[in-house]
CSV table of C-alpha atoms and ligand atoms in Angstrom, one decimal:
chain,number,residue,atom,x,y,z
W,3,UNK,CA,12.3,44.6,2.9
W,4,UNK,CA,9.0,45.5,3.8
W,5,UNK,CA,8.5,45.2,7.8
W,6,UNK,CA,5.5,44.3,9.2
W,7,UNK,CA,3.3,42.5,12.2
W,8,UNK,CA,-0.2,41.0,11.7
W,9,UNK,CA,-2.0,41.4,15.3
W,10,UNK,CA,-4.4,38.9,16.6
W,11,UNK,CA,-7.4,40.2,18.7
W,12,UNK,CA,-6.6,39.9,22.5
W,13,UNK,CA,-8.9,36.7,23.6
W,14,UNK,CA,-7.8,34.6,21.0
W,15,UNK,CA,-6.9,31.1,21.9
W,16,UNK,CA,-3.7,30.2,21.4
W,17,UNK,CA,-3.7,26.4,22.2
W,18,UNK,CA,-1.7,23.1,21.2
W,19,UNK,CA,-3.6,19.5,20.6
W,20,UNK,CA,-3.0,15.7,21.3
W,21,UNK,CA,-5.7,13.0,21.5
W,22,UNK,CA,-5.3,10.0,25.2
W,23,UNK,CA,-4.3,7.0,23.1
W,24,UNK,CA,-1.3,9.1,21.4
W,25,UNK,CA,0.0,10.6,24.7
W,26,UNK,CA,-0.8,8.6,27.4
W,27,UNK,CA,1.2,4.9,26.9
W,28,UNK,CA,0.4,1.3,27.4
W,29,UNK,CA,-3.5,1.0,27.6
W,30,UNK,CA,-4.8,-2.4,27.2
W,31,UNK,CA,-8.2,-1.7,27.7
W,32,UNK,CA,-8.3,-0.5,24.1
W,33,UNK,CA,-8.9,-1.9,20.8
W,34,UNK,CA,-6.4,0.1,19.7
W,35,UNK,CA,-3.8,-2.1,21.3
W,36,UNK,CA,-5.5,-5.0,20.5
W,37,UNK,CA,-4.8,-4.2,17.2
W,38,UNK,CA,-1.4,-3.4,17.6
W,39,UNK,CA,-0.8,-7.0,19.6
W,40,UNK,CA,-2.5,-8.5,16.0
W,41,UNK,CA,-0.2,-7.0,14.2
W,42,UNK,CA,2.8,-8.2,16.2
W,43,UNK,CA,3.6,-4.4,16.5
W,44,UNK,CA,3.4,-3.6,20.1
W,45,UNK,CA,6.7,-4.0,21.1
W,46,UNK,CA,8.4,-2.2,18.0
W,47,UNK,CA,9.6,0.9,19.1
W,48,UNK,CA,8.8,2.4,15.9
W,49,UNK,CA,5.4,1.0,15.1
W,50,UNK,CA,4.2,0.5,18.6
W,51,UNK,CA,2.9,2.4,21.1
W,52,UNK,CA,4.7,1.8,23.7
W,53,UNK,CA,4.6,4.1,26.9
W,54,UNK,CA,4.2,6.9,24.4
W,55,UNK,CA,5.2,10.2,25.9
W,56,UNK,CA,4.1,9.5,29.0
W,57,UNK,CA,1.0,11.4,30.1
W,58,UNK,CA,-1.0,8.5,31.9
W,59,UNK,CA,1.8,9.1,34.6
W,60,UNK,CA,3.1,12.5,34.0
W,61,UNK,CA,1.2,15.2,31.7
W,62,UNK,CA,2.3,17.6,33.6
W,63,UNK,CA,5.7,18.0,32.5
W,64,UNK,CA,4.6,18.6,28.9
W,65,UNK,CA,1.5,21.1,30.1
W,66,UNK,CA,4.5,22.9,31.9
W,67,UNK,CA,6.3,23.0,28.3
W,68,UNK,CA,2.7,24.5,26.9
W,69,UNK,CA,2.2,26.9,29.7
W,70,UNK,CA,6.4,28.0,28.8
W,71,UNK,CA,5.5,28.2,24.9
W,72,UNK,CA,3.1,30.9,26.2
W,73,UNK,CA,0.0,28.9,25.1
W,74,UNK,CA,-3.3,29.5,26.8
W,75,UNK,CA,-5.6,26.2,25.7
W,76,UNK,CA,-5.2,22.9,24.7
W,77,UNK,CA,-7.2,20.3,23.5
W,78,UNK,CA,-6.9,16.8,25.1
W,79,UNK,CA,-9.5,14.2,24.7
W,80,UNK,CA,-10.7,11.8,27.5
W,81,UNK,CA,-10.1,7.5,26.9
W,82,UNK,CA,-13.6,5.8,27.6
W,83,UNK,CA,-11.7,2.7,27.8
W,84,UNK,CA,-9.5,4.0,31.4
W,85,UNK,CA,-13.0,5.7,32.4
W,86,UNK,CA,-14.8,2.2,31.8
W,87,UNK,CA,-13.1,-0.5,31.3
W,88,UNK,CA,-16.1,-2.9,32.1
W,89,UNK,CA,-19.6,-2.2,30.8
W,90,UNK,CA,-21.1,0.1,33.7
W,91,UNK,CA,-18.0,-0.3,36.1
W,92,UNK,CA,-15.8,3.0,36.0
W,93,UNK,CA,-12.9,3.2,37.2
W,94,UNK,CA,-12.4,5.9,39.8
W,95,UNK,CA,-8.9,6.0,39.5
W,96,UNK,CA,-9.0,6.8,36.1
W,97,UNK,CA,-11.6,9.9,36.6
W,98,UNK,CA,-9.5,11.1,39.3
W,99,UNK,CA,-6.7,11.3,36.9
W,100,UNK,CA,-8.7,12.5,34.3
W,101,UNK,CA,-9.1,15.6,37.3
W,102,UNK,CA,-6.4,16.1,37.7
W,103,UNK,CA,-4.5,16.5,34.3
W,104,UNK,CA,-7.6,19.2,33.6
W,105,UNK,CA,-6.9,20.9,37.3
W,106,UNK,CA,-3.3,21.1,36.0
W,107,UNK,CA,-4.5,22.7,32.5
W,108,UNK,CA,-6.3,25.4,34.4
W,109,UNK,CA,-3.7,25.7,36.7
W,110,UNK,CA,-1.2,26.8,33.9
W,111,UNK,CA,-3.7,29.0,32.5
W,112,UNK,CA,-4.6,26.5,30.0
W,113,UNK,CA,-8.4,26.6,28.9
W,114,UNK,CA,-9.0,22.1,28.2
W,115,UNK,CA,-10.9,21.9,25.2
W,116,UNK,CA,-11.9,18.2,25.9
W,117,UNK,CA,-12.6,15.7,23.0
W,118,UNK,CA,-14.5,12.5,24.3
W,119,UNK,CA,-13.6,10.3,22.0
W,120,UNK,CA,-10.7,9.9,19.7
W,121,UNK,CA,-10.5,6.8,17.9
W,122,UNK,CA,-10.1,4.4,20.5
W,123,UNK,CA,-12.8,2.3,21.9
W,124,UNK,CA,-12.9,-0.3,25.1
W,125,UNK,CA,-12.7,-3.8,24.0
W,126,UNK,CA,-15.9,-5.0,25.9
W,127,UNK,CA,-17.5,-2.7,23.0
W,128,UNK,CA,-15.9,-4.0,20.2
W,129,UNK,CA,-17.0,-7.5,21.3
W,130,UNK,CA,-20.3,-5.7,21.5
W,131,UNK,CA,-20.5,-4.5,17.9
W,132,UNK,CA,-19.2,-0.6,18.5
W,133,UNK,CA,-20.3,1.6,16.0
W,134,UNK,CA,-21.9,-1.6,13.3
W,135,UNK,CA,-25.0,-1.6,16.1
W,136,UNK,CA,-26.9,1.0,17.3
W,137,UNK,CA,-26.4,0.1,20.8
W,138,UNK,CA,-23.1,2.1,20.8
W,139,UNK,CA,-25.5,5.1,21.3
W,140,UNK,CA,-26.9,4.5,24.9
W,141,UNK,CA,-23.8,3.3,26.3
W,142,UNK,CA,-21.9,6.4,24.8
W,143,UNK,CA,-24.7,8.0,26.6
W,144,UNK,CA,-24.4,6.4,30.1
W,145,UNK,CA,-20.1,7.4,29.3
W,146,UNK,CA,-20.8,10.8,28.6
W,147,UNK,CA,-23.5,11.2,31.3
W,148,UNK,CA,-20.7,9.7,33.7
W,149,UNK,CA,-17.9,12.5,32.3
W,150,UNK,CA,-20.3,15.2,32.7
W,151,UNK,CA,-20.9,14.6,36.4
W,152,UNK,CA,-17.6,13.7,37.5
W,153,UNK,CA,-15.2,16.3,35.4
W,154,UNK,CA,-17.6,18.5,33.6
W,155,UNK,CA,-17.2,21.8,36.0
W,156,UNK,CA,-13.6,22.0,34.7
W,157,UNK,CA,-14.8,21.7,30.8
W,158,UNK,CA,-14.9,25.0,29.2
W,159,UNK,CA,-15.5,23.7,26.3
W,160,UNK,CA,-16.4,20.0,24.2
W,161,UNK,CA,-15.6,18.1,21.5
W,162,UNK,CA,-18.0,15.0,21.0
W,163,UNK,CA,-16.4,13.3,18.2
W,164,UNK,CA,-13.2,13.5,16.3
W,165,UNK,CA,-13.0,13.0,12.6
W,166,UNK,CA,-15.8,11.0,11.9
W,167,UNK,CA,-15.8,10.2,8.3
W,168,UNK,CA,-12.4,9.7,8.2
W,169,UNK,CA,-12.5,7.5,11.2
W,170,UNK,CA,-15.3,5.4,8.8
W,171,UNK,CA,-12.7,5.8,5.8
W,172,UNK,CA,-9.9,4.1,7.8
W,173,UNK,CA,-11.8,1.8,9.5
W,174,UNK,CA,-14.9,0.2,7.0
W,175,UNK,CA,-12.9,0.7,4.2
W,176,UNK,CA,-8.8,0.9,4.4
W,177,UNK,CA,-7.2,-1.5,6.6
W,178,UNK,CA,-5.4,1.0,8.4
W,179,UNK,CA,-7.5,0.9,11.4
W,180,UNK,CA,-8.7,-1.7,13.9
W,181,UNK,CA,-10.9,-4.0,11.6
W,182,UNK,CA,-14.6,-3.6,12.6
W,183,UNK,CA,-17.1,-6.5,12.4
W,184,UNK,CA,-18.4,-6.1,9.6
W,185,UNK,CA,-16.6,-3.8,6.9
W,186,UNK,CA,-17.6,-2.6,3.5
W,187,UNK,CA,-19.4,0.9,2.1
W,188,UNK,CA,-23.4,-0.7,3.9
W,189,UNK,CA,-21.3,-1.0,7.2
W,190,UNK,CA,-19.5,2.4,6.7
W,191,UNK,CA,-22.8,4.0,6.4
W,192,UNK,CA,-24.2,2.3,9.1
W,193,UNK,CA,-21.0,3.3,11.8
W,194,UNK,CA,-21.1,6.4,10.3
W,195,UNK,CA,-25.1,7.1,11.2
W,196,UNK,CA,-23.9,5.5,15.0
W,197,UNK,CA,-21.3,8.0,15.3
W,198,UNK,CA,-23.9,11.0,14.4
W,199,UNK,CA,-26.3,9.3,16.7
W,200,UNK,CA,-23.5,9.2,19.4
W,201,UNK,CA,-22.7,12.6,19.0
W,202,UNK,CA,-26.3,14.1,19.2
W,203,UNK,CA,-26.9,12.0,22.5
W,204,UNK,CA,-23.4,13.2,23.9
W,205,UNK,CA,-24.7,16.9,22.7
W,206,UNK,CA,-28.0,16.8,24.9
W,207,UNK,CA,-26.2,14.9,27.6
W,208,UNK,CA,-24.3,17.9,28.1
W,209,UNK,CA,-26.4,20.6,27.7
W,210,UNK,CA,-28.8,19.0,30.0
W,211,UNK,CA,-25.8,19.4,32.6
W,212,UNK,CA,-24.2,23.0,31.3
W,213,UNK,CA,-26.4,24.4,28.8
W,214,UNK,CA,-23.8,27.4,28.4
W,215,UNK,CA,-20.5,25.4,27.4
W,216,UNK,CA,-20.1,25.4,23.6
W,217,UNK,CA,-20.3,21.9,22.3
W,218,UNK,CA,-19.1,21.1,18.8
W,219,UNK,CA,-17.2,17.8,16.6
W,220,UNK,CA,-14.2,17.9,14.6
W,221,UNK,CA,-13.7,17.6,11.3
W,222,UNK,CA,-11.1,17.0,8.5
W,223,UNK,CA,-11.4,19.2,5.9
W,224,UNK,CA,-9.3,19.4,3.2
W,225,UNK,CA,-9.0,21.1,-0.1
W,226,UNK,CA,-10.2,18.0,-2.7
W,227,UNK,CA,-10.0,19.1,-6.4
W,228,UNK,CA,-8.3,18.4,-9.8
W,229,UNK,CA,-5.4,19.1,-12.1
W,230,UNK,CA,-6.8,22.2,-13.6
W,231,UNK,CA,-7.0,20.6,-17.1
W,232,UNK,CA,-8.4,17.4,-15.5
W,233,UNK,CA,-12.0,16.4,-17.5
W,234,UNK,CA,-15.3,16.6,-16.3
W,235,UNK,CA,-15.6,13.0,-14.9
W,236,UNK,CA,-12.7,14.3,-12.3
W,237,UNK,CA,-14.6,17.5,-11.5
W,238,UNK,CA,-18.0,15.8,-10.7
W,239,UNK,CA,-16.0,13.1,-8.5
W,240,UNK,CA,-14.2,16.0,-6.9
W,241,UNK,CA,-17.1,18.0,-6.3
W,242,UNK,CA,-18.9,15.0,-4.7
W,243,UNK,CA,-15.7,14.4,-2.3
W,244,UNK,CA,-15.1,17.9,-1.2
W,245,UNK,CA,-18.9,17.3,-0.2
W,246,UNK,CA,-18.4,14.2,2.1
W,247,UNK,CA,-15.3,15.5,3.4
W,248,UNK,CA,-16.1,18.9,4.2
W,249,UNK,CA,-19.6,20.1,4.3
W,250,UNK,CA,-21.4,16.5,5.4
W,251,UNK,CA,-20.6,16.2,8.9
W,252,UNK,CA,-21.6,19.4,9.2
W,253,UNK,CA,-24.9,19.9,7.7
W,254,UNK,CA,-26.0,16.8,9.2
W,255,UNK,CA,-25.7,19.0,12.8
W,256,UNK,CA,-27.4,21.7,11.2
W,257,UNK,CA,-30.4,19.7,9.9
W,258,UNK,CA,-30.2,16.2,11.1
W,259,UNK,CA,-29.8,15.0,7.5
W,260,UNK,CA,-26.9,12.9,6.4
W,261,UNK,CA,-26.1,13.3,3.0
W,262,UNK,CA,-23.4,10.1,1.5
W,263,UNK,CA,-23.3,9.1,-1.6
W,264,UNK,CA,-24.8,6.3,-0.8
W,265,UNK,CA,-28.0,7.9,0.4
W,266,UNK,CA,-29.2,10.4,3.1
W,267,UNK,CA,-30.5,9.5,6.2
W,268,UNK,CA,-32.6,11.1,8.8
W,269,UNK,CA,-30.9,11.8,12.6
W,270,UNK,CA,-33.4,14.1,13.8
W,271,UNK,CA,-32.1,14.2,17.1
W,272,UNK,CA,-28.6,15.7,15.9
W,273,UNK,CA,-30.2,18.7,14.0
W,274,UNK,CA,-28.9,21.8,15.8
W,275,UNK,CA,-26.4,20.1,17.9
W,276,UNK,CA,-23.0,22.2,17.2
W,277,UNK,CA,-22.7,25.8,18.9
W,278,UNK,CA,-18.9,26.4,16.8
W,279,UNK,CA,-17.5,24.3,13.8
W,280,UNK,CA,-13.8,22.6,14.8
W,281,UNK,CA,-11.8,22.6,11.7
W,282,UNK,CA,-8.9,20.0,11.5
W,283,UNK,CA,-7.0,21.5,8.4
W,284,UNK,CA,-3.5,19.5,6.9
W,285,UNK,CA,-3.8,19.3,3.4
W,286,UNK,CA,-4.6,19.9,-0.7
W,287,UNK,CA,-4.7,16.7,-3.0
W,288,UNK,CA,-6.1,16.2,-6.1
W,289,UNK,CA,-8.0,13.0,-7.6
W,290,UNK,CA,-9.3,11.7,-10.5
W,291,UNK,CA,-11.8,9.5,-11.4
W,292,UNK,CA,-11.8,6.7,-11.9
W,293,UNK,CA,-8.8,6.3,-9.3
W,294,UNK,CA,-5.7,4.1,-10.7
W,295,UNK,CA,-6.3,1.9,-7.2
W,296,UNK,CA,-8.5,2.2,-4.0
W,297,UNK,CA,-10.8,4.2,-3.5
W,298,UNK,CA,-9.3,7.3,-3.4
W,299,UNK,CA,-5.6,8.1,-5.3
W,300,UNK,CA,-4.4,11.4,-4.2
W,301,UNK,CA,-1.9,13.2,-6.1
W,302,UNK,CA,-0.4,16.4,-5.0
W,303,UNK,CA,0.2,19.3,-6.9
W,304,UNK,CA,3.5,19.4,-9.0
W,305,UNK,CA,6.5,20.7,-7.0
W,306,UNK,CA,4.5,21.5,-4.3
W,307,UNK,CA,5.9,21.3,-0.3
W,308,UNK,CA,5.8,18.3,1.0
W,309,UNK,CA,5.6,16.9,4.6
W,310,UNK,CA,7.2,13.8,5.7
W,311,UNK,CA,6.4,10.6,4.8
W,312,UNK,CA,3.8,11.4,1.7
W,313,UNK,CA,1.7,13.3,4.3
W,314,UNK,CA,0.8,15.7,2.5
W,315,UNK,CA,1.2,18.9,0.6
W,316,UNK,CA,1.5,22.2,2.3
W,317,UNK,CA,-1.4,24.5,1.2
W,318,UNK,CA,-1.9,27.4,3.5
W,319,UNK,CA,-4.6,29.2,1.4
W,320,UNK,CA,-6.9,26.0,1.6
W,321,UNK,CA,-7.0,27.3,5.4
W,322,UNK,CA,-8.5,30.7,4.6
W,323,UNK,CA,-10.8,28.8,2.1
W,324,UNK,CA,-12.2,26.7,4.4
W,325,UNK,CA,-12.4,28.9,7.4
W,326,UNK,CA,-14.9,31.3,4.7
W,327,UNK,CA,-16.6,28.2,3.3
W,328,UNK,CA,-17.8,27.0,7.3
W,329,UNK,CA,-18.1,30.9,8.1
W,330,UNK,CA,-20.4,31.2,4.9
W,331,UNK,CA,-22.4,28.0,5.6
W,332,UNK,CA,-22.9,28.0,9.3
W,333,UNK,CA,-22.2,31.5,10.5
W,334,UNK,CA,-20.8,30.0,13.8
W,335,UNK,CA,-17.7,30.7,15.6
W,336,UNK,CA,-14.9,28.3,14.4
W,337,UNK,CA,-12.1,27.1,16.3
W,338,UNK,CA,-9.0,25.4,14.1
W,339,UNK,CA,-8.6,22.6,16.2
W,340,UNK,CA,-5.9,20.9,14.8
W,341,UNK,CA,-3.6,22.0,11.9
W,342,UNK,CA,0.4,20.4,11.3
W,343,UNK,CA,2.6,18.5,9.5
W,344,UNK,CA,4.9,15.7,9.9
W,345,UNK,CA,8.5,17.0,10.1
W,346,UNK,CA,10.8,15.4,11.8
W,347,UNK,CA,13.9,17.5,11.2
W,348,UNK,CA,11.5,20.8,11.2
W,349,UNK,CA,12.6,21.8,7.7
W,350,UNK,CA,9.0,23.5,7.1
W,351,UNK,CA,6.9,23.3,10.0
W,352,UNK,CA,8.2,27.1,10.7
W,353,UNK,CA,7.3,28.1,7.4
W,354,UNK,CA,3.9,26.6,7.5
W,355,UNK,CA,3.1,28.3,11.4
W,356,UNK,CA,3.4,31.3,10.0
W,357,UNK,CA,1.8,30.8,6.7
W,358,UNK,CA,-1.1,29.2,8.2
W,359,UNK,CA,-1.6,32.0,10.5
W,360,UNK,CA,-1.1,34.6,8.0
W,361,UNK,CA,-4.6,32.8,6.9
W,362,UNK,CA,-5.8,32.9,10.5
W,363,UNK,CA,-5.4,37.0,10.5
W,364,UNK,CA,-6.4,37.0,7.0
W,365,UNK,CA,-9.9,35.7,7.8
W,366,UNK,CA,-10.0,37.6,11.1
W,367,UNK,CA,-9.5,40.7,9.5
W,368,UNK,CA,-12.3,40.1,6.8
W,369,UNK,CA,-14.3,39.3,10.3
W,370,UNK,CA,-14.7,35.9,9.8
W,371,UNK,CA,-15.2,34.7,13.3
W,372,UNK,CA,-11.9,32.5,14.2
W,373,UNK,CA,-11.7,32.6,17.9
W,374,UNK,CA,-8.6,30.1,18.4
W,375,UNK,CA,-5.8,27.9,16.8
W,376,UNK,CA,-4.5,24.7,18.4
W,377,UNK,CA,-1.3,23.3,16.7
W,378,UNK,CA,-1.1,19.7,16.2
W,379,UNK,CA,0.8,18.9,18.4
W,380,UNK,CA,2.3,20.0,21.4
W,381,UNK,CA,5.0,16.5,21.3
W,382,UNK,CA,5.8,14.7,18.7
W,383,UNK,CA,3.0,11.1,19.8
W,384,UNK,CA,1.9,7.6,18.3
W,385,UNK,CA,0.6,8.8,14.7
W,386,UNK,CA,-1.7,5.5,14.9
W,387,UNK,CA,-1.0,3.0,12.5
W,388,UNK,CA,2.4,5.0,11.4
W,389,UNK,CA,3.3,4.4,14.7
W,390,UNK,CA,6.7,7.2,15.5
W,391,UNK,CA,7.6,7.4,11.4
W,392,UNK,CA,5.5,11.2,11.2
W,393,UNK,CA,6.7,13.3,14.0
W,394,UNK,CA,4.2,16.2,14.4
W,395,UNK,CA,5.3,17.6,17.5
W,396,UNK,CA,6.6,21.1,18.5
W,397,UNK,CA,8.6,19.4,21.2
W,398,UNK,CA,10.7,16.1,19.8
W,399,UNK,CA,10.1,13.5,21.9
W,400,UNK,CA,12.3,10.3,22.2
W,401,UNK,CA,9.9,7.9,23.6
W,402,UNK,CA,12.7,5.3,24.4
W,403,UNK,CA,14.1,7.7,27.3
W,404,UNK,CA,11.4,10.6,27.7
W,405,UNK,CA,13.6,13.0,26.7
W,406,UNK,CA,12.1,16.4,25.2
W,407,UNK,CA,13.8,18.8,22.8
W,408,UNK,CA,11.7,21.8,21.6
W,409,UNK,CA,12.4,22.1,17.8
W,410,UNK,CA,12.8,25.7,16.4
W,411,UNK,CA,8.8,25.7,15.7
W,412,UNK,CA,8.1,25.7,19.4
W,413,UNK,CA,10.9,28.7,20.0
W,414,UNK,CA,8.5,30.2,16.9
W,415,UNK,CA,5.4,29.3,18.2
W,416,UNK,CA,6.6,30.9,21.9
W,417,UNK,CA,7.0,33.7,20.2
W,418,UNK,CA,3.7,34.1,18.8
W,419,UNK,CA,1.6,33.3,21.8
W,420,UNK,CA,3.2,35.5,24.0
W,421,UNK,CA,3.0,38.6,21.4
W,422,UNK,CA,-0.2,38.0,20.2
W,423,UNK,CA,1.1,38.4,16.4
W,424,UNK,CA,3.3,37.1,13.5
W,425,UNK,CA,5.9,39.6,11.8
W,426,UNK,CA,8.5,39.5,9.0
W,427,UNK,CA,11.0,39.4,11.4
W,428,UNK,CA,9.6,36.5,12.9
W,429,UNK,CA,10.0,35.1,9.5
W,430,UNK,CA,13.5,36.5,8.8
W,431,UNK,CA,14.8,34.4,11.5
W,432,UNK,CA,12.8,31.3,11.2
W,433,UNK,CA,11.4,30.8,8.0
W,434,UNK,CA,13.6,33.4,5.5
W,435,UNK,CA,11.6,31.3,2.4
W,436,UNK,CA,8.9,32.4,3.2
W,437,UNK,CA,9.2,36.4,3.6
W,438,UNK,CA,8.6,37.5,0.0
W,439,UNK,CA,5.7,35.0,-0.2
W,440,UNK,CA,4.3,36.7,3.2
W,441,UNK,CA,5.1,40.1,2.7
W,442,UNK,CA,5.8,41.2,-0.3
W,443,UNK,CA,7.2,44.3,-1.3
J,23,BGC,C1,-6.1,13.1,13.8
J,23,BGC,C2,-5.0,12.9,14.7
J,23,BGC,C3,-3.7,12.6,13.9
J,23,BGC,C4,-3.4,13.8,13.0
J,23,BGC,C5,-2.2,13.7,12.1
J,23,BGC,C6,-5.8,13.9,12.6
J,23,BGC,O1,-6.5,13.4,11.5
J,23,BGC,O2,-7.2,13.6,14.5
J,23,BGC,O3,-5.2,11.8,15.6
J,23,BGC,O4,-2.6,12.3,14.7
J,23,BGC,O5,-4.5,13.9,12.1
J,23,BGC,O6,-2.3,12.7,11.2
């Protein structure tokens, strides 16, 4: 068997990632847990909620678990809704927690990325219109202005936004998120303009306050495409997806155009806002056009790996061929800033750590500029609307007693960070399957 170890450059970032409303428990501030109370799901242990793992009270336990794994970042993100929970009236409490989770991150020699908003919003802004009306932008302002003041000296560096269009996907057009006002593909396009618009002001915001810190959004990119025989209808409609998906977002910080297919629209404020890209990375599925039902059907490729629950399929390469698509495009530093798989009894996650990273060092080594990987996620958390059914966590957590139990991956993972590197025999003894695929010969 050939033996061999793939080396990582010495400041790399080694980091895990969990967004406030998954971690933190009970929050009814948020429309989030409006919408579970709608959906009579609050109390279900599996759908709900619930107290979560825990963080509100104690994130220190788990950041002592990260600082153990031998991890030296991780991304958290902040919830407007505990920093504001009345238009105008913050909540000191709340930013003094806020402190002091991020004093604990540095104390542990963990460098906070810091996301300011995840997919959660305070209820006083829902009943204001959120992201249907414009006026989402100035009081996203006045939030952001507020964060910077009171917490930004111990933010390295920001996230503005998570996931925007697929926020607008599951929001405006699924009903797996909290229903907006207004839904429908005019309203998508109209939230989705707010949330460029939000992110631009949050961008200037900051670097009015630390013009050094790198300021960036994540996205979810995935690998879109087609059966390989599939017809030329599915290629155009694949084509036109893998746009939206991957490169829209994007450009529209590069040149303050937003390009849908419903029409582009000028943000000229948000042209030049993003100093890295943030690459979100789970999956490959193919469509076809015109979809059987919905908007979207994804099909995966035959006998491919899947992750729990339908999830996905487990495509490592579509890693390294995003990471060179952004690198191409933007020529900015890229951070993977999330990048997992559901897996409750931890049957692949091994596999795919090490496959994934065999991308990471790929690109690296081909000089693409990767500076750090966070994992999603540190604990297993509330997977939104799939409530405890996908279990993404290196850590298992039972969130009826707070118990932790770290799952091979983390042992893996430990391994990792605190060598710097992957090696075959780091795959002999987790992930056997996959040594011929990663070193062959
Ligand atoms: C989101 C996370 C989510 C994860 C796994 C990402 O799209 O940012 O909030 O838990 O995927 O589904």
């Amino acid at each position: 068997m050939a033996q061999a170890t793939l080396h990582f450059p010495s400041d790399f970032l080694w980091g895990t990632s969990t967004s406030a409303y998954q971690v933190e428990g009970l929050n009814p501030n948020s429309d989030w847990h409006a919408f579970e109370l709608s959906r009579g799901v609050a109390d279900d242990p599996l759908l709900g909620c619930g107290p979560s793992c825990d963080w509100w009270a104690d994130a220190e336990s788990d950041l002592d678990i990260a600082a153990e794994m031998g991890t030296n970042a991780h991304r958290l993100s902040l919830e407007w809704s505990r920093i504001e929970p009345e238009p105008s009236v913050f909540d000191r409490e709340a930013i003094d927690r806020y402190r002091a989770i991020l004093q604990a991150c540095h104390a542990r020699g963990l460098e906070p990325m810091v996301t300011l908003w995840h997919f959660s919003n305070p209820l006083w802004l829902v009943e204001k219109g959120d992201f249907n009306s414009d006026v989402v932008v100035d009081y996203f302002r006045r939030y952001v202005s507020k964060v910077v003041d009171e917490l930004g000296d111990l933010i390295p560096k920001w996230i503005t936004i998570n996931e925007p269009l697929n926020y607008v996907f599951l929001r405006y057009l699924d009903n797996a998120f909290p229903p907006p006002s207004e839904r429908g593909y005019s309203a998508a396009m109209e939230a989705l303009v707010n949330l460029l618009r939000c992110h631009a002001a949050a961008y200037h915001t900051i670097k009015a306050g630390y013009p050094d810190a790198p300021v960036s959004a994540a996205s979810a990119m995935n690998i879109i495409t087609t059966r390989p025989r599939n017809n030329v209808l599915d290629r155009w409609f694949a084509g036109k997806l893998s746009h939206l998906d991957n490169d829209a977002w994007n450009d529209a910080m590069q040149s303050g155009r937003l390009w849908t297919p419903l029409g582009t629209r000028r943000v000229k404020e948000a042209a030049g806002t993003f100093d890295f890209i943030g690459l979100n990375y789970y999956t490959r599925f193919y469509v076809r056009f015109p979809p059987k039902k919905g908007i979207v059907e994804r099909e995966w490729e035959p006998g491919a790996v899947l992750s729990d629950g339908d999830y996905g399929e487990v495509y490592p390469h579509g890693l390294y061929e995003l990471m060179a698509h952004v690198t191409n495009r933007y020529g900015k530093p890229v951070y993977i800033t999330e990048n997992g798989a559901p897996d409750a009894a931890d049957r692949i996650r091994p596999g795919f750590i090490l496959d994934h990273l065999r991308q990471v060092w790929h690109a690296i080594s081909f000089c693409y500029p990767i500076m750090g990987y966070y994992h999603w996620s540190l604990v297993d958390n509330y997977e939104w609307e799939r409530g405890w059914t996908q279990r993404f966590g290196l850590v298992e957590v039972d969130p009826g007693t707070q118990a932790r139990r770290w799952r091979r991956s983390a042992y893996l993972y430990q391994e990792i960070c605190r060598t710097y590197s992957i090696s075959s025999d780091m795959a002999e003894q987790y992930a056997p399957e996959m040594l011929d695929v990663m070193f062959p010969g």
